[in-house]
Short mmCIF file of C-alpha atoms and ligand atoms in Angstrom, two decimals:
data_model
loop_
_atom_site.label_atom_id
_atom_site.label_comp_id
_atom_site.label_asym_id
_atom_site.label_seq_id
_atom_site.Cartn_x
_atom_site.Cartn_y
_atom_site.Cartn_z
CA MET A 986 -13.77 13.98 -26.65
CA ILE A 987 -10.96 11.69 -25.59
CA ARG A 988 -11.75 10.04 -22.25
CA SER A 989 -9.58 8.11 -19.80
CA LEU A 990 -9.46 4.34 -20.30
CA ARG A 991 -11.95 2.11 -18.42
CA GLY A 992 -10.81 1.39 -14.86
CA MET A 993 -8.27 4.22 -14.92
CA ASN A 994 -9.15 7.31 -12.91
CA ASP A 995 -7.85 10.84 -12.35
CA THR A 996 -7.35 12.01 -8.76
CA LEU A 997 -8.51 15.60 -9.03
CA ASP A 998 -11.02 16.01 -6.28
CA ILE A 999 -9.50 18.07 -3.42
CA ASP A 1000 -10.84 15.73 -0.73
CA ASP A 1001 -9.49 12.65 -2.49
CA SER A 1002 -6.04 14.09 -3.05
CA ALA A 1003 -5.90 15.26 0.59
CA ARG A 1004 -6.82 11.74 1.71
CA PHE A 1005 -4.30 10.20 -0.65
CA SER A 1006 -1.42 12.35 0.64
CA TYR A 1007 -2.53 11.85 4.24
CA PHE A 1008 -2.44 8.08 3.69
CA ILE A 1009 1.06 8.16 2.13
CA GLN A 1010 2.31 10.44 4.90
CA THR A 1011 0.91 8.23 7.68
CA ALA A 1012 2.01 4.91 6.15
CA THR A 1013 5.49 6.31 5.39
CA ARG A 1014 5.93 7.54 8.95
CA ILE A 1015 4.94 4.15 10.39
CA ALA A 1016 7.07 2.16 7.89
CA LYS A 1017 10.08 4.31 8.85
CA ASN A 1018 9.37 3.64 12.53
CA TYR A 1019 9.64 -0.07 11.69
CA GLY A 1020 13.03 0.46 10.00
CA PHE A 1021 11.91 0.49 6.34
CA ARG A 1022 13.42 2.78 3.70
CA PHE A 1023 12.03 3.92 0.38
CA ILE A 1024 12.68 2.13 -2.90
CA GLU A 1025 11.30 2.95 -6.33
CA THR A 1026 11.34 0.44 -9.17
CA PRO A 1027 10.17 0.88 -12.80
CA GLN A 1028 6.53 0.42 -13.79
CA LEU A 1029 7.59 -1.48 -16.90
CA GLU A 1030 9.50 -4.75 -16.51
CA GLU A 1031 10.32 -7.82 -18.58
CA THR A 1032 7.27 -10.07 -18.75
CA ALA A 1033 9.43 -13.03 -17.68
CA LEU A 1034 9.86 -11.44 -14.23
CA PHE A 1035 6.17 -11.83 -13.40
CA LYS A 1036 5.85 -15.22 -15.08
CA ARG A 1037 8.59 -16.56 -12.86
CA SER A 1038 7.44 -14.92 -9.62
CA VAL A 1039 3.69 -14.34 -9.56
CA GLY A 1040 3.34 -17.57 -11.58
CA GLU A 1041 2.04 -18.50 -15.03
CA SER A 1042 -0.97 -20.31 -13.61
CA SER A 1043 -2.18 -17.26 -11.61
CA ASP A 1044 -5.03 -15.13 -12.98
CA ILE A 1045 -2.79 -12.07 -12.70
CA VAL A 1046 -0.25 -13.42 -15.18
CA GLY A 1047 -2.59 -15.67 -17.18
CA LYS A 1048 -5.36 -13.14 -17.82
CA GLU A 1049 -4.67 -9.68 -16.46
CA MET A 1050 -1.31 -8.40 -17.70
CA TYR A 1051 -0.81 -5.28 -19.80
CA GLN A 1052 1.74 -7.07 -21.93
CA PHE A 1053 3.22 -5.92 -25.24
CA THR A 1054 6.30 -6.04 -27.44
CA ASP A 1055 8.21 -2.74 -27.34
CA LYS A 1056 10.01 -1.09 -30.26
CA GLY A 1057 13.17 -3.06 -29.46
CA ASP A 1058 11.22 -6.33 -29.73
CA ASN A 1059 11.31 -6.96 -25.98
CA ASP A 1060 8.41 -8.76 -24.29
CA VAL A 1061 7.48 -6.29 -21.51
CA CYS A 1062 4.53 -5.55 -19.25
CA LEU A 1063 3.23 -2.92 -16.84
CA ARG A 1064 3.76 -4.22 -13.30
CA PRO A 1065 0.66 -5.90 -11.87
CA GLU A 1066 2.16 -5.77 -8.36
CA GLY A 1067 5.26 -4.47 -6.58
CA THR A 1068 7.00 -7.44 -4.95
CA ALA A 1069 8.57 -8.97 -8.07
CA GLY A 1070 10.25 -5.69 -9.10
CA VAL A 1071 11.61 -5.10 -5.59
CA VAL A 1072 13.04 -8.64 -5.49
CA ARG A 1073 14.59 -8.11 -8.94
CA ALA A 1074 16.20 -4.86 -7.75
CA PHE A 1075 17.37 -6.58 -4.55
CA VAL A 1076 19.13 -9.32 -6.54
CA GLN A 1077 20.38 -7.05 -9.37
CA ASN A 1078 22.02 -4.71 -6.84
CA LYS A 1079 23.59 -7.67 -5.01
CA TYR A 1080 21.81 -6.95 -1.74
CA ASP A 1081 21.40 -10.72 -1.44
CA ARG A 1082 25.17 -10.91 -0.74
CA GLN A 1083 24.98 -8.59 2.25
CA GLU A 1084 24.53 -10.09 5.67
CA THR A 1085 22.22 -7.35 6.95
CA VAL A 1086 18.44 -7.40 6.91
CA GLN A 1087 17.03 -5.07 4.23
CA ARG A 1088 13.65 -3.49 4.77
CA LEU A 1089 12.17 -1.59 1.81
CA PHE A 1090 8.88 0.23 1.23
CA TYR A 1091 7.34 1.59 -1.96
CA HIS A 1092 4.17 3.09 -3.32
CA GLY A 1093 2.93 3.56 -6.83
CA THR A 1094 0.63 2.51 -9.61
CA MET A 1095 -0.04 -1.13 -10.51
CA PHE A 1096 -1.91 -2.39 -13.57
CA ARG A 1097 -4.26 -5.37 -13.92
CA TYR A 1098 -6.63 -5.91 -16.82
CA GLU A 1099 -9.53 -6.95 -14.59
CA ARG A 1100 -13.26 -6.30 -15.06
CA PRO A 1101 -13.64 -2.84 -13.49
CA GLN A 1102 -16.16 -2.41 -10.68
CA LYS A 1103 -16.33 -0.61 -7.33
CA GLY A 1104 -12.95 -1.11 -5.63
CA ARG A 1105 -11.51 -2.95 -8.63
CA LEU A 1106 -9.57 -0.80 -11.09
CA ARG A 1107 -7.22 -1.44 -13.96
CA GLN A 1108 -4.77 1.15 -12.72
CA PHE A 1109 -4.57 1.35 -8.93
CA HIS A 1110 -2.10 2.27 -6.20
CA GLN A 1111 -0.41 0.09 -3.63
CA PHE A 1112 1.70 0.91 -0.60
CA GLY A 1113 3.96 -2.07 0.08
CA CYS A 1114 6.74 -3.23 2.39
CA GLU A 1115 9.24 -6.03 1.71
CA SER A 1116 11.66 -7.36 4.32
CA PHE A 1117 14.66 -9.50 3.26
CA GLY A 1118 16.99 -11.69 5.29
CA GLU A 1119 14.92 -12.35 8.41
CA ALA A 1120 13.47 -15.84 8.92
CA ASN A 1121 12.42 -15.16 12.53
CA VAL A 1122 8.66 -15.29 12.97
CA LEU A 1123 8.92 -12.03 14.96
CA GLU A 1124 9.35 -10.35 11.56
CA ASP A 1125 6.06 -11.91 10.34
CA ALA A 1126 4.43 -10.49 13.47
CA SER A 1127 6.06 -7.08 12.97
CA LEU A 1128 4.75 -6.71 9.42
CA ILE A 1129 1.23 -7.70 10.42
CA LEU A 1130 1.34 -5.35 13.43
CA MET A 1131 2.62 -2.59 11.15
CA VAL A 1132 -0.46 -2.93 8.91
CA ARG A 1133 -2.58 -2.81 12.07
CA ASP A 1134 -0.79 0.37 13.19
CA ILE A 1135 -1.36 2.01 9.79
CA PHE A 1136 -5.08 1.16 9.80
CA ASN A 1137 -5.47 2.23 13.43
CA ALA A 1138 -3.78 5.57 12.71
CA LEU A 1139 -6.27 6.14 9.88
CA GLY A 1140 -9.31 5.03 11.91
CA ILE A 1141 -9.99 2.02 9.66
CA ASN A 1142 -11.80 -1.07 11.01
CA PHE A 1143 -10.66 -4.44 9.71
CA THR A 1144 -10.68 -8.21 10.14
CA LEU A 1145 -7.39 -10.08 9.85
CA LYS A 1146 -7.36 -13.48 8.14
CA LEU A 1147 -4.40 -15.73 8.67
CA ASN A 1148 -3.18 -19.02 7.23
CA SER A 1149 0.01 -21.02 6.79
CA LEU A 1150 0.83 -22.33 3.32
CA GLY A 1151 3.57 -24.67 4.55
CA ASP A 1152 7.02 -24.97 3.01
CA SER A 1153 8.93 -27.31 0.71
CA ASN A 1154 8.80 -30.01 3.42
CA CYS A 1155 5.07 -30.20 3.90
CA MET A 1156 3.47 -28.49 0.88
CA PRO A 1157 4.33 -31.14 -1.79
CA GLN A 1158 2.88 -33.92 0.34
CA TYR A 1159 -0.25 -31.88 1.04
CA ARG A 1160 -0.58 -31.07 -2.68
CA ASP A 1161 -0.61 -34.82 -3.47
CA THR A 1162 -3.28 -35.46 -0.83
CA LEU A 1163 -5.36 -32.59 -2.25
CA ILE A 1164 -4.97 -33.86 -5.83
CA GLU A 1165 -6.19 -37.25 -4.68
CA PHE A 1166 -9.21 -35.62 -3.01
CA LEU A 1167 -9.94 -33.60 -6.19
CA GLY A 1168 -9.61 -36.77 -8.27
CA SER A 1169 -12.32 -38.46 -6.22
CA ASN A 1170 -14.60 -35.42 -6.75
CA GLU A 1171 -13.62 -34.77 -10.40
CA GLU A 1172 -17.24 -35.08 -11.68
CA ASP A 1173 -18.56 -32.41 -9.33
CA ILE A 1174 -16.00 -29.61 -9.43
CA CYS A 1175 -16.15 -26.69 -11.90
CA GLU A 1176 -14.11 -26.50 -15.12
CA ASP A 1177 -11.76 -23.89 -13.61
CA CYS A 1178 -10.98 -26.19 -10.69
CA LYS A 1179 -10.35 -29.11 -13.07
CA ARG A 1180 -7.76 -26.90 -14.76
CA ARG A 1181 -6.32 -25.74 -11.42
CA LYS A 1182 -5.99 -29.37 -10.33
CA ALA A 1183 -3.36 -29.78 -13.05
CA THR A 1184 -1.69 -26.37 -12.80
CA ASN A 1185 -1.86 -25.16 -9.18
CA PRO A 1186 -4.16 -27.35 -7.07
CA ILE A 1187 -4.20 -25.29 -3.85
CA ARG A 1188 -5.84 -22.41 -5.75
CA VAL A 1189 -9.06 -24.49 -5.88
CA LEU A 1190 -9.55 -23.66 -2.19
CA ASP A 1191 -10.58 -20.06 -2.88
CA CYS A 1192 -12.80 -20.92 -5.89
CA LYS A 1193 -15.80 -18.56 -5.96
CA ASN A 1194 -18.22 -21.32 -7.08
CA SER A 1195 -20.51 -22.14 -4.13
CA HIS A 1196 -20.93 -25.79 -5.17
CA CYS A 1197 -17.14 -26.22 -5.20
CA GLN A 1198 -16.94 -24.55 -1.79
CA GLU A 1199 -19.43 -27.11 -0.38
CA ILE A 1200 -17.18 -29.89 -1.62
CA TYR A 1201 -13.98 -28.26 -0.31
CA ALA A 1202 -15.44 -27.98 3.19
CA ASP A 1203 -14.40 -31.66 3.47
CA ALA A 1204 -11.04 -31.23 1.71
CA PRO A 1205 -7.90 -32.10 3.69
CA LYS A 1206 -6.56 -29.04 5.53
CA LEU A 1207 -2.95 -27.95 5.18
CA MET A 1208 -3.13 -26.51 8.70
CA GLN A 1209 -3.49 -30.06 10.01
CA ASN A 1210 -0.68 -31.35 7.79
CA LEU A 1211 2.07 -28.80 8.49
CA CYS A 1212 5.57 -30.10 9.22
CA GLU A 1213 6.96 -29.46 12.68
CA GLY A 1214 8.86 -26.28 11.71
CA CYS A 1215 5.86 -24.63 10.01
CA ASP A 1216 3.52 -25.70 12.80
CA THR A 1217 5.80 -24.27 15.52
CA ASP A 1218 6.24 -20.99 13.64
CA PHE A 1219 2.51 -20.59 13.01
CA LYS A 1220 1.72 -21.17 16.69
CA ALA A 1221 4.48 -18.75 17.72
CA LEU A 1222 3.04 -16.13 15.35
CA THR A 1223 -0.48 -16.46 16.73
CA ASN A 1224 0.93 -16.24 20.28
CA ILE A 1225 2.72 -12.96 19.50
CA LEU A 1226 -0.41 -11.51 17.89
CA ASP A 1227 -2.41 -12.59 20.99
CA GLU A 1228 0.12 -10.89 23.24
CA HIS A 1229 -0.26 -7.69 21.22
CA GLY A 1230 -4.04 -7.79 21.41
CA LEU A 1231 -4.57 -8.27 17.68
CA SER A 1232 -7.37 -10.70 16.96
CA TYR A 1233 -7.46 -12.79 13.79
CA GLU A 1234 -9.43 -15.53 12.07
CA ILE A 1235 -7.60 -18.61 10.88
CA ASP A 1236 -8.85 -19.19 7.33
CA THR A 1237 -7.57 -22.50 5.97
CA HIS A 1238 -8.87 -21.55 2.50
CA LEU A 1239 -6.82 -18.36 2.31
CA VAL A 1240 -4.31 -19.19 -0.46
CA ARG A 1241 -3.65 -15.75 -2.07
CA GLY A 1242 -3.67 -15.07 -5.81
CA LEU A 1243 0.09 -15.09 -6.32
CA ASP A 1244 2.22 -18.24 -6.42
CA TYR A 1245 5.30 -17.12 -4.51
CA TYR A 1246 4.07 -17.59 -0.95
CA SER A 1247 5.11 -20.10 1.68
CA LYS A 1248 4.31 -20.32 5.39
CA THR A 1249 2.56 -17.17 6.69
CA ALA A 1250 -0.19 -15.74 4.45
CA PHE A 1251 -2.57 -12.98 5.55
CA GLU A 1252 -5.26 -10.62 4.36
CA PHE A 1253 -6.90 -7.61 5.95
CA ILE A 1254 -10.59 -7.35 5.09
CA SER A 1255 -13.05 -4.47 5.48
CA THR A 1256 -16.78 -5.13 5.77
CA GLU A 1257 -17.55 -1.50 4.92
CA ILE A 1258 -16.64 -1.25 1.22
CA GLY A 1259 -18.67 -3.86 -0.67
CA ALA A 1260 -17.58 -6.95 -2.59
CA GLN A 1261 -13.92 -6.00 -3.13
CA SER A 1262 -13.22 -6.26 0.57
CA ALA A 1263 -9.48 -7.06 0.72
CA ILE A 1264 -7.66 -3.89 1.79
CA ALA A 1265 -4.22 -5.47 2.26
CA GLY A 1266 -2.56 -8.79 1.62
CA GLY A 1267 0.81 -10.38 2.09
CA GLY A 1268 2.89 -13.22 3.38
CA ARG A 1269 6.23 -14.96 3.46
CA TYR A 1270 8.05 -15.78 0.22
CA ASP A 1271 11.24 -17.52 1.33
CA ARG A 1272 11.97 -19.09 -2.09
CA LEU A 1273 11.41 -16.13 -4.40
CA VAL A 1274 14.85 -14.49 -4.21
CA GLU A 1275 16.35 -17.84 -5.23
CA PHE A 1276 13.81 -18.28 -8.07
CA LEU A 1277 14.96 -14.92 -9.41
CA ASP A 1278 18.60 -16.05 -9.38
CA GLY A 1279 19.61 -14.56 -6.02
CA ARG A 1280 21.14 -16.25 -3.01
CA PRO A 1281 18.52 -18.03 -0.88
CA THR A 1282 17.08 -15.25 1.33
CA PRO A 1283 14.02 -15.50 3.56
CA ALA A 1284 11.56 -12.67 2.89
CA ILE A 1285 8.13 -11.41 3.83
CA GLY A 1286 5.98 -8.47 2.76
CA PHE A 1287 2.55 -6.96 2.24
CA ALA A 1288 0.75 -4.44 0.06
CA ILE A 1289 -2.17 -2.16 0.90
CA GLY A 1290 -4.65 -1.19 -1.86
CA ILE A 1291 -4.94 2.59 -1.50
CA GLU A 1292 -8.12 3.21 -3.55
CA ARG A 1293 -10.08 0.77 -1.40
CA LEU A 1294 -9.22 2.81 1.70
CA MET A 1295 -10.26 6.19 0.37
CA GLU A 1296 -13.77 6.23 1.81
CA LEU A 1297 -12.62 4.62 5.08
CA ILE A 1298 -9.88 7.07 6.05
CA LYS A 1299 -10.84 9.36 8.90
CA MET A 1300 -9.05 12.65 8.38
CA PRO A 1301 -7.76 14.61 11.40
CA GLU A 1302 -10.14 17.35 12.54
CA THR A 1303 -7.88 20.19 11.51
CA SER A 1304 -5.40 19.90 8.75
CA ARG A 1305 -4.35 23.55 9.11
CA GLU A 1306 -0.66 23.99 8.68
CA GLY A 1307 1.84 26.77 8.01
CA TYR A 1308 1.38 30.38 6.94
CA TYR A 1309 -0.48 32.59 4.49
CA PHE A 1310 1.15 35.94 3.66
CA GLY A 1311 -0.88 38.83 2.27
CA ALA A 1312 -0.34 42.55 1.61
CA MET A 1313 -3.04 45.20 2.01
CA ASP A 1314 -1.00 47.84 0.26
CA GLU A 1315 0.77 47.78 -3.14
CA ASN A 1316 3.97 48.94 -1.43
CA ALA A 1317 3.91 45.99 0.98
CA ILE A 1318 3.73 43.23 -1.65
CA ASN A 1319 7.49 42.91 -2.10
CA LEU A 1320 8.19 42.71 1.61
CA ALA A 1321 5.38 40.18 2.20
CA TYR A 1322 6.85 38.08 -0.62
CA LYS A 1323 10.36 38.36 0.82
CA ILE A 1324 9.37 37.35 4.37
CA GLY A 1325 7.11 34.58 3.02
CA MET A 1326 9.95 33.15 0.90
CA LYS A 1327 12.25 33.09 3.95
CA LYS A 1328 9.63 31.32 6.05
CA ARG A 1329 9.15 28.82 3.18
CA GLN A 1330 12.60 27.37 3.86
CA ARG A 1331 11.12 25.74 7.01
CA ASP A 1332 7.33 25.81 6.79
CA LYS A 1333 4.44 25.46 4.40
CA VAL A 1334 3.75 28.95 3.04
CA THR A 1335 1.18 30.39 0.63
CA ILE A 1336 1.75 33.96 -0.62
CA GLY A 1337 -0.94 36.28 -1.97
CA TYR A 1338 0.49 38.27 -4.89
CA LYS A 1339 -2.12 41.05 -4.93
CA ALA A 1340 -2.91 43.85 -2.49
CA ARG A 1341 -6.38 43.06 -1.04
CA ASN A 1342 -8.45 43.92 1.99
CA LEU A 1343 -8.21 41.95 5.25
CA LYS A 1344 -11.42 39.99 4.69
CA ALA A 1345 -10.22 38.74 1.29
CA HIS A 1346 -6.87 37.66 2.72
CA LEU A 1347 -8.47 35.83 5.65
CA LYS A 1348 -10.68 33.97 3.19
CA ALA A 1349 -7.69 33.04 1.04
CA ALA A 1350 -5.74 31.85 4.13
CA ASP A 1351 -8.70 29.69 5.09
CA LYS A 1352 -8.86 28.20 1.58
CA ALA A 1353 -5.12 27.47 1.65
CA ASP A 1354 -5.64 25.55 4.93
CA ALA A 1355 -3.04 27.74 6.63
CA GLN A 1356 -2.87 27.96 10.41
CA TYR A 1357 -1.59 31.57 10.46
CA CYS A 1358 -2.67 34.51 8.32
CA VAL A 1359 0.14 37.11 8.27
CA ILE A 1360 -0.74 40.61 6.99
CA LEU A 1361 1.34 43.58 5.97
CA GLY A 1362 -0.50 46.87 5.50
CA GLU A 1363 0.39 50.54 5.51
CA ASN A 1364 0.56 50.66 9.35
CA GLU A 1365 2.71 47.57 9.59
CA LEU A 1366 5.10 48.97 6.97
CA LYS A 1367 5.40 52.16 8.99
CA ASN A 1368 5.79 50.40 12.35
CA LYS A 1369 7.95 47.56 10.94
CA THR A 1370 5.50 45.02 12.36
CA LEU A 1371 3.34 42.10 11.11
CA TRP A 1372 -0.28 41.43 11.97
CA ILE A 1373 -0.92 37.72 12.61
CA LYS A 1374 -4.12 35.77 13.14
CA ASP A 1375 -4.03 32.16 14.37
CA LEU A 1376 -6.92 30.54 12.47
CA VAL A 1377 -7.11 27.61 14.89
CA ASP A 1378 -7.44 29.38 18.25
CA LYS A 1379 -8.66 32.66 16.65
CA THR A 1380 -6.13 34.90 18.46
CA GLU A 1381 -4.68 38.02 16.85
CA SER A 1382 -1.37 39.75 17.54
CA GLU A 1383 1.06 42.27 16.12
CA ILE A 1384 4.78 41.54 16.33
CA PRO A 1385 7.94 43.31 15.13
CA GLN A 1386 9.14 42.06 11.72
CA SER A 1387 12.58 41.50 13.24
CA GLU A 1388 11.13 38.99 15.72
CA PHE A 1389 9.35 36.91 13.09
P1 HAM B 90 -2.52 -8.56 -3.72
O1 HAM B 90 -3.37 -9.24 -2.69
O2 HAM B 90 -2.66 -9.03 -5.10
O3 HAM B 90 -1.03 -8.73 -3.22
O4 HAM B 90 -2.79 -7.00 -3.68
C1 HAM B 90 -2.70 -6.25 -2.48
C2 HAM B 90 -3.86 -5.29 -2.37
O5 HAM B 90 -3.95 -4.47 -3.55
C3 HAM B 90 -5.24 -5.96 -2.31
O6 HAM B 90 -5.54 -6.39 -0.99
C4 HAM B 90 -6.16 -4.83 -2.77
O7 HAM B 90 -6.43 -3.97 -1.68
C5 HAM B 90 -5.30 -4.08 -3.78
N1 HAM B 90 -5.73 -4.43 -5.15
C6 HAM B 90 -5.42 -5.55 -5.84
N2 HAM B 90 -5.98 -5.53 -7.07
C7 HAM B 90 -6.66 -4.36 -7.16
C8 HAM B 90 -7.46 -3.74 -8.19
N3 HAM B 90 -7.65 -4.30 -9.39
N4 HAM B 90 -8.02 -2.53 -7.92
C9 HAM B 90 -7.83 -1.92 -6.72
N5 HAM B 90 -7.09 -2.46 -5.73
C10 HAM B 90 -6.50 -3.66 -5.93
C11 HAM B 90 0.05 -8.25 -3.87
O8 HAM B 90 0.01 -7.50 -4.81
C12 HAM B 90 1.37 -8.68 -3.26
N6 HAM B 90 2.45 -8.09 -4.04
C13 HAM B 90 1.44 -8.28 -1.80
C14 HAM B 90 2.73 -8.68 -1.16
C15 HAM B 90 3.81 -7.89 -0.93
N7 HAM B 90 3.05 -9.91 -0.76
C16 HAM B 90 4.28 -9.89 -0.29
N8 HAM B 90 4.75 -8.69 -0.40
#
């Protein structure tokens, strides 16, 4: 028997697919309230796109890409994340030349060749938002508050971790100070960190090795070495979050696994799902549009990992919606179908195609999660009426077909 690949799952279970659609529906509604509109980009892109954005020294590009040469001899890969493709589309479609702020959201499958375990898949889904053209720290606050709103709407508890990664004024200087610190501890740090020291030193700060972490407790902190602009913005951001009652932890070791960030970086963590606890992550990436050959454009975004939320989402008590149409008499099937099809133009409608007794239809309406069960039998045909049961408040009524 041919089986699905490791770390790649089917979503078949009724509960899971209901949760999945409920998540997309809720997140889409909230993103639209914040002024975002939908964008879809391809799942396959040139490998160079991710090398230049996510960064060659990152684990994602260095170890986890589904990369291959296609039949036209192009070096391509399945997208490991959504931001790079959205930025490419933004530049390719010349949105970087427009003066207006562009706010885009997307959802879809991402691919990372990681070691599969609970909450860590090789094919997974993200819901992401990217905002272009707004340098004001109010936008940083808005995106973080939007993630809060999405999680609150779904009944998900979280902890927010926040850091600033500085900008081109203060980061290079900090990097030198950190390299110096790593040099004086060269004997004691792990092999990975020795390599990171040469390729991307700030990534040492989230090394999983506990001995390294003991050493880095004394490492210089970027938070204390921010330039005036970054420092002012970070304080302004925390003030806005305070004003909106959103608590956070400042985590000076939060560096994120992708190289494109500057200034604000954040992660939402759940303590209820085991080791893979990050349920969303994001930050500012003011230099990325330029790196991908666009006009310099400030930008910020986030992505939520949908699979990690599945067991946390609290579904609404009743999901009943729309109508079920059933006929109790062979002669009524056509009319039930006709009225059902009309109603379908505006509402969710399920139509039973066979004449059955009332009990069978009520059962089918219940299974279809309909709010109303509408029945046409011999009497209703004669009287030109419809029998309706509201499956939420359990009331029954008979109304003229013309009124329906
Ligand atoms: P990321 O932190 O790499 O950021 O991924 C965002 C979220 O995707 C994670 O917090 C996690 O919930 C989920 N995720 C990541 N890898 C896996 C996996 N192997 N299996 C299941 N879920 C996973 C980004 O991807 C950035 N593009 C976010 C962003 C958007 N930054 C700015 N704009």
